């Protein structure tokens, strides 16, 4: 039996990717797509890929259809989700939120980094954090609650935090990382990560044939990565923009604790990672000596991880490659929804990228 | 009076860039271009940009014209320069070497990283290291020797080491870097950095819309960066490939020494960097809060540096943007040649990138 | 019940795309993939997108498994299919050929344009021409023969001829085109169209940020387009290469016959085209005033057509956009196979491109 | 003695390219740059390539400095030049106009295609048409007038008309083109041609990995091409957008007159073209069998032309490659200015593109 699904903020890039996935999902029925900016426009006028595939028309965010949905995905800027989620939950609609609003457990941290007051901090205690491979428990609880008839809230992890944490968590959780000292995260993203808004940064002639770092030391994904990995005040996160549409590669350099430095071999590391992710369809740990290519995962919900042990300098370098719009946003949201609503987590999610 | 100049390995990308710069240099006369692979072919057949500009034809590497040159630029793979330099110097021809052969002061390090025996290690003591903004003395000595009628050897720094060291050296030399702990260098380069050779990595359909790290922990530029900065065994260097032709951005994360961490402000850092590079035409230190774009320097010998102080995690993040073929190779070579041969260092070097 | 399928020349780009489609096809079971160059290599080593998805290993072209297949797709260069098809057909294996070998009905034309003797011209009379929307009859006959237990041969149309003919055929078949005068076809393709082979043209640094025409007046697709449209000696075909991976746009300028010029309106043209393709899932005729974007169809078997009537100069300009590897090669091959083997033609074929 | 030069609309792409060229021009002194949108901003803030090179600040379009210039370049949208030119001329300031306002000789044609009334049609009789290789007389007259102390007006040809006309004019003027029948012009341009304005079309994620035709049958360059070539109502012009920044390739298919068709050989054509452009530094006619690459001319004022004779279909296919911002706009403007103001036409104009 189909789940009736709505998408708020459906005209942005993550929203459009959600539409693509939901339309192809055997158990989801896309009932409403909202966008204040594009309200009244047919979907296919804004995104010609959907011509002949869907007759949906964008409505404004306060569309009544939303309250009739079983679940709503919110792909809106921060603070915009907070404005709608409480009412939706109260109306019995489960919310899968792609924004940052409910990711940070501590509202004070949210307020410090997002310069906005959190208007429903009580929900932070009960929401499920949406990064399935690293926080199974949250989603299992949400699934159980949903089965009991409650409406649930899932806060999906951000794109950089997803790639970064998938790459780093197994080492961190194994206790291999030194107790102190900075953990460096240098990541590169394609331009879809900068959003659909047209501005000096996203103009083709500005982004093409160019590389630049941005938000250096100030990027809001910093506290999220620190929270996921449990490395408060230690993450140095520098994102970079590169001239491609989709794809995100995060390179994490972890200083090793003395014992790990002495005893670990690269094979140990690779084995541990493979065991850590055993049975997790979407995460592939590459063999020793291999590095992931973002093109291998674009268009899919897959993540690939590469590992290199540098004993000389005493670090482990872990790289994580994802499609920032899929596993970094819409794909992960659908994966979380699958788990919460009782489906196999792979339902409706592409796994094979175009080979070229 | 013109200096007669030859270019060995002129058909590769760095070689072609050297041709472009030398043809436009008021004091240089391009007398010979060699390439075993393209011997006998007209330059304009291999590089159509030179059609109507030059009638030069590639000759093999043992062309006699080379010995009649005042100076020869060598843009060849490692070990290939070693094979020719001693004889050229003996013939009174000064050599500006773009290969790695004479960069590393310790022949044992060269042999360890390049898996090749160094055939003229005695030259390592007297060669000038070619990174003018950081090693003025070497080039001044070479200029003096040249003026005395000797043939000199300059070993130009590699592309990644150039961007990285320009970004990091002022902080390192100020004593701001912690005494121990890894120094992370994550850099991104356009595909010209991978060379003219056609292979799986350089095929358009492999590099386009893709990001990947390579040579992780093994890249040969590691010991060179360590030598330039005096940070033996501390550099963790991870290069990445991105889908653009020219451009290189290096992000260096330097752990700060306690005193620096306590007292420095970002303005202090920017001021110090600006003073450090005062009078150095080609290096521009951006104001606090600004980050360089590689597109701002492509086609020129310029470098731009951005700075960000992260007191929370105790690091300074310095980014350096260059054109890997220009300031990272040919431009720097010409700049060194200008200094050695007694010209203003800016002669024949473009400084203004296309604005778009 | 699954059809056992093999792919010859599976390591090229069209071959890899076939693998992607066949692996995702509910009725096909991929039994063998051959490639002389990559024989013995695991599929995932050559195409990392397939890591964890398939354990197949490339075998040489003479692999015995091929004879046990129900059908074999051949994605090989011209003349290479001719070398294998007769024996496969004789062994009861149906062949879906993506090469040019059996497209041209007249062996003399093949020999003139491909500079090779046709070694099985008798098959040209019975093969089905593989462009379903324009040659239904061929494939229905092949389907009928297959149902009768015969092995059949389908020669799939080339990429440029597919986009060009879909755009032009409705006007040609309506008798709107002048009886004489050249019909101009200027098309643009992404670099996957140039093949997997690494050479000066396909090097990233040669193709990026560049446009060029090639094969001007000599391209082998010329006679194929003429054959499909019935415009002998009238097609002027100029292909161009642009810096993208996948995507092909063909702009056809058809001189109008006097009556058509006098009476037609753009609405008439659009209506006729929509009727012509009514019920054809994969071809979408855009409304008057709209032009197709190749990005709207990449990764899918869809084609989009735009129309513009220019009464001033007396022509109809029709544009056709496809993914050169999908509807221009592998997708069309699978579509033809579906029809021949009795499945719905849409089986296993993606229809929704990534919206961004 | 320096010519004092101003640039109106200096913050757009053509304007920025003008700034680059004027700053590097030995005889020009850049005295004023105007932009209503960016008024008050330093040049280097809007275009970081100029950091450290120029301290100029944008002023509004009514800046008094303009009237003190010897010449003003106008790089503004159509109708905006008309608003300023008469007053500037009256103040003794010569105008080099990059807009379309004064290109079309017949004001009725301008009004039909640009949907705007021409406010100074009297200037159309005396303005020089700025395409030096094809209209020497105009610029010689203007140079003479200028030498006599008059202020002159030059209307520079548009980008598509420039590439197209350079490719077609020699054949047209030789009388080789059939008397009637459409002349097809299919051209491709990089995204700088779409302007600096950020919109759905110019967003990186819309333009990247995409091809599309636009303005089909309606593009305003149509009457301009017809006027230059003297082919009223015969030009079918279809522009296309491709994913690169700079570069424009125009493919012109000219139906041949019977005599030309019978007697011409490709060598005849190439010879005629080479003679036609003999002594014209910026135009290079390639040898028979060669096709131009836009990358060979990017960043320079050069144009390259390729030729192919198709006797089968009775046409000559001529391709013209330029940099749309240089020879297609700013470079051509400077070239015209050089001629008018009595300098060698090559002054300050780059001729050698980056080889890679």
mmCIF file of C-alpha atoms in Angstrom, chain C residues 142-290:
data_model
loop_
_atom_site.group_PDB
_atom_site.id
_atom_site.type_symbol
_atom_site.label_atom_id
_atom_site.label_comp_id
_atom_site.label_asym_id
_atom_site.label_seq_id
_atom_site.Cartn_x
_atom_site.Cartn_y
_atom_site.Cartn_z
ATOM 1 C CA UNK C 142 12.193 -9.941 -36.587
ATOM 2 C CA UNK C 143 9.977 -10.506 -33.555
ATOM 3 C CA UNK C 144 7.828 -12.840 -35.563
ATOM 4 C CA UNK C 145 10.849 -14.735 -36.865
ATOM 5 C CA UNK C 146 12.218 -15.012 -33.357
ATOM 6 C CA UNK C 147 8.944 -16.364 -32.088
ATOM 7 C CA UNK C 148 9.222 -18.963 -34.852
ATOM 8 C CA UNK C 149 12.530 -20.079 -33.440
ATOM 9 C CA UNK C 150 14.875 -18.326 -35.832
ATOM 10 C CA UNK C 151 17.907 -16.328 -34.798
ATOM 11 C CA UNK C 152 17.623 -12.747 -35.953
ATOM 12 C CA UNK C 153 19.944 -9.860 -36.683
ATOM 13 C CA UNK C 154 19.232 -6.241 -35.804
ATOM 14 C CA UNK C 155 21.513 -3.436 -37.017
ATOM 15 C CA UNK C 156 21.023 -0.532 -34.666
ATOM 16 C CA UNK C 157 21.192 2.947 -36.137
ATOM 17 C CA UNK C 158 24.169 5.125 -35.283
ATOM 18 C CA UNK C 159 24.023 8.007 -32.795
ATOM 19 C CA UNK C 160 24.030 10.970 -35.168
ATOM 20 C CA UNK C 161 21.607 9.254 -37.608
ATOM 21 C CA UNK C 162 19.221 8.510 -34.739
ATOM 22 C CA UNK C 163 18.956 12.082 -33.454
ATOM 23 C CA UNK C 164 18.945 13.492 -36.985
ATOM 24 C CA UNK C 165 16.346 11.136 -38.373
ATOM 25 C CA UNK C 166 13.973 11.382 -35.443
ATOM 26 C CA UNK C 167 14.088 15.146 -35.942
ATOM 27 C CA UNK C 168 13.680 15.090 -39.717
ATOM 28 C CA UNK C 169 11.642 12.029 -40.711
ATOM 29 C CA UNK C 170 8.135 13.299 -39.897
ATOM 30 C CA UNK C 171 8.663 16.317 -42.162
ATOM 31 C CA UNK C 172 10.265 14.240 -44.894
ATOM 32 C CA UNK C 173 7.560 11.600 -44.818
ATOM 33 C CA UNK C 174 4.850 14.252 -44.909
ATOM 34 C CA UNK C 175 6.265 15.384 -48.259
ATOM 35 C CA UNK C 176 7.136 18.815 -46.947
ATOM 36 C CA UNK C 177 10.746 18.835 -48.078
ATOM 37 C CA UNK C 178 11.708 20.403 -51.408
ATOM 38 C CA UNK C 179 12.527 17.890 -54.106
ATOM 39 C CA UNK C 180 16.069 19.012 -54.467
ATOM 40 C CA UNK C 181 18.657 21.059 -52.699
ATOM 41 C CA UNK C 182 20.919 20.211 -49.837
ATOM 42 C CA UNK C 183 19.589 19.253 -46.421
ATOM 43 C CA UNK C 184 21.982 20.560 -43.783
ATOM 44 C CA UNK C 185 22.711 18.565 -40.655
ATOM 45 C CA UNK C 186 24.973 20.241 -38.104
ATOM 46 C CA UNK C 187 25.298 18.178 -34.975
ATOM 47 C CA UNK C 188 27.205 18.445 -31.716
ATOM 48 C CA UNK C 189 28.310 15.552 -29.533
ATOM 49 C CA UNK C 190 29.927 14.974 -26.194
ATOM 50 C CA UNK C 191 33.274 13.248 -26.047
ATOM 51 C CA UNK C 192 31.999 9.751 -25.250
ATOM 52 C CA UNK C 193 31.046 9.798 -28.924
ATOM 53 C CA UNK C 194 34.739 9.783 -29.766
ATOM 54 C CA UNK C 195 35.254 6.500 -27.971
ATOM 55 C CA UNK C 196 37.261 5.186 -25.070
ATOM 56 C CA UNK C 197 40.535 5.233 -26.924
ATOM 57 C CA UNK C 198 42.974 7.757 -25.449
ATOM 58 C CA UNK C 199 44.388 10.063 -28.095
ATOM 59 C CA UNK C 200 45.090 13.712 -28.801
ATOM 60 C CA UNK C 201 41.411 14.405 -29.452
ATOM 61 C CA UNK C 202 40.073 12.708 -26.331
ATOM 62 C CA UNK C 203 42.693 14.002 -23.866
ATOM 63 C CA UNK C 204 40.901 16.145 -21.313
ATOM 64 C CA UNK C 205 43.243 19.051 -21.956
ATOM 65 C CA UNK C 206 42.480 18.947 -25.663
ATOM 66 C CA UNK C 207 38.715 18.584 -25.481
ATOM 67 C CA UNK C 208 37.996 20.820 -22.494
ATOM 68 C CA UNK C 209 37.082 24.426 -23.249
ATOM 69 C CA UNK C 210 37.194 23.733 -26.964
ATOM 70 C CA UNK C 211 34.859 23.418 -29.942
ATOM 71 C CA UNK C 212 35.745 21.931 -33.287
ATOM 72 C CA UNK C 213 34.147 20.418 -36.353
ATOM 73 C CA UNK C 214 35.527 17.115 -37.621
ATOM 74 C CA UNK C 215 35.061 14.642 -40.413
ATOM 75 C CA UNK C 216 33.618 17.504 -42.432
ATOM 76 C CA UNK C 217 31.964 16.137 -45.528
ATOM 77 C CA UNK C 218 33.446 12.722 -44.919
ATOM 78 C CA UNK C 219 31.617 11.376 -41.901
ATOM 79 C CA UNK C 220 30.405 7.839 -42.368
ATOM 80 C CA UNK C 221 27.029 8.600 -40.894
ATOM 81 C CA UNK C 222 26.201 10.592 -44.032
ATOM 82 C CA UNK C 223 25.022 7.656 -46.178
ATOM 83 C CA UNK C 224 23.159 6.230 -43.200
ATOM 84 C CA UNK C 225 21.178 9.427 -42.706
ATOM 85 C CA UNK C 226 20.512 9.575 -46.439
ATOM 86 C CA UNK C 227 19.283 5.998 -46.440
ATOM 87 C CA UNK C 228 16.958 6.488 -43.480
ATOM 88 C CA UNK C 229 15.438 9.661 -44.839
ATOM 89 C CA UNK C 230 15.523 8.684 -48.511
ATOM 90 C CA UNK C 231 17.562 11.753 -49.447
ATOM 91 C CA UNK C 232 20.355 10.321 -51.549
ATOM 92 C CA UNK C 233 23.297 12.676 -52.103
ATOM 93 C CA UNK C 234 21.536 15.562 -50.390
ATOM 94 C CA UNK C 235 22.744 15.369 -46.813
ATOM 95 C CA UNK C 236 25.489 17.781 -45.773
ATOM 96 C CA UNK C 237 26.553 16.428 -42.394
ATOM 97 C CA UNK C 238 28.986 18.314 -40.169
ATOM 98 C CA UNK C 239 29.582 16.887 -36.704
ATOM 99 C CA UNK C 240 31.173 18.969 -33.936
ATOM 100 C CA UNK C 241 32.819 18.014 -30.654
ATOM 101 C CA UNK C 242 31.983 19.906 -27.442
ATOM 102 C CA UNK C 243 33.278 19.634 -23.864
ATOM 103 C CA UNK C 244 30.764 17.392 -22.186
ATOM 104 C CA UNK C 245 30.672 13.649 -21.642
ATOM 105 C CA UNK C 246 27.254 12.567 -22.886
ATOM 106 C CA UNK C 247 24.730 14.327 -25.042
ATOM 107 C CA UNK C 248 24.093 14.820 -28.733
ATOM 108 C CA UNK C 249 22.137 17.583 -30.421
ATOM 109 C CA UNK C 250 21.395 17.495 -34.123
ATOM 110 C CA UNK C 251 20.102 20.562 -35.938
ATOM 111 C CA UNK C 252 18.524 19.753 -39.295
ATOM 112 C CA UNK C 253 17.593 22.490 -41.756
ATOM 113 C CA UNK C 254 15.106 21.255 -44.321
ATOM 114 C CA UNK C 255 14.271 23.351 -47.383
ATOM 115 C CA UNK C 256 10.487 23.374 -47.803
ATOM 116 C CA UNK C 257 8.547 22.387 -50.897
ATOM 117 C CA UNK C 258 6.490 25.306 -52.274
ATOM 118 C CA UNK C 259 3.139 24.058 -51.074
ATOM 119 C CA UNK C 260 4.422 23.343 -47.581
ATOM 120 C CA UNK C 261 6.051 26.757 -47.464
ATOM 121 C CA UNK C 262 2.792 28.431 -48.407
ATOM 122 C CA UNK C 263 0.395 26.609 -46.186
ATOM 123 C CA UNK C 264 2.143 25.301 -43.073
ATOM 124 C CA UNK C 265 2.022 26.990 -39.712
ATOM 125 C CA UNK C 266 4.272 26.041 -36.836
ATOM 126 C CA UNK C 267 1.256 24.600 -35.032
ATOM 127 C CA UNK C 268 0.581 22.359 -38.033
ATOM 128 C CA UNK C 269 4.134 21.116 -37.875
ATOM 129 C CA UNK C 270 4.072 20.471 -34.146
ATOM 130 C CA UNK C 271 0.739 18.681 -34.399
ATOM 131 C CA UNK C 272 1.944 16.471 -37.218
ATOM 132 C CA UNK C 273 5.070 15.543 -35.299
ATOM 133 C CA UNK C 274 3.075 14.765 -32.166
ATOM 134 C CA UNK C 275 0.749 12.542 -34.117
ATOM 135 C CA UNK C 276 3.643 10.899 -35.916
ATOM 136 C CA UNK C 277 5.149 9.917 -32.579
ATOM 137 C CA UNK C 278 1.887 9.296 -30.758
ATOM 138 C CA UNK C 279 2.271 6.306 -28.517
ATOM 139 C CA UNK C 280 6.048 6.284 -28.906
ATOM 140 C CA UNK C 281 7.169 6.503 -25.310
ATOM 141 C CA UNK C 282 10.709 7.550 -25.928
ATOM 142 C CA UNK C 283 10.183 10.451 -28.291
ATOM 143 C CA UNK C 284 8.870 13.705 -26.982
ATOM 144 C CA UNK C 285 7.966 16.522 -29.352
ATOM 145 C CA UNK C 286 8.209 19.841 -27.559
ATOM 146 C CA UNK C 287 5.603 22.529 -27.874
ATOM 147 C CA UNK C 288 6.010 25.364 -30.342
ATOM 148 C CA UNK C 289 8.709 27.756 -29.225
ATOM 149 C CA UNK C 290 10.575 25.239 -27.067
#
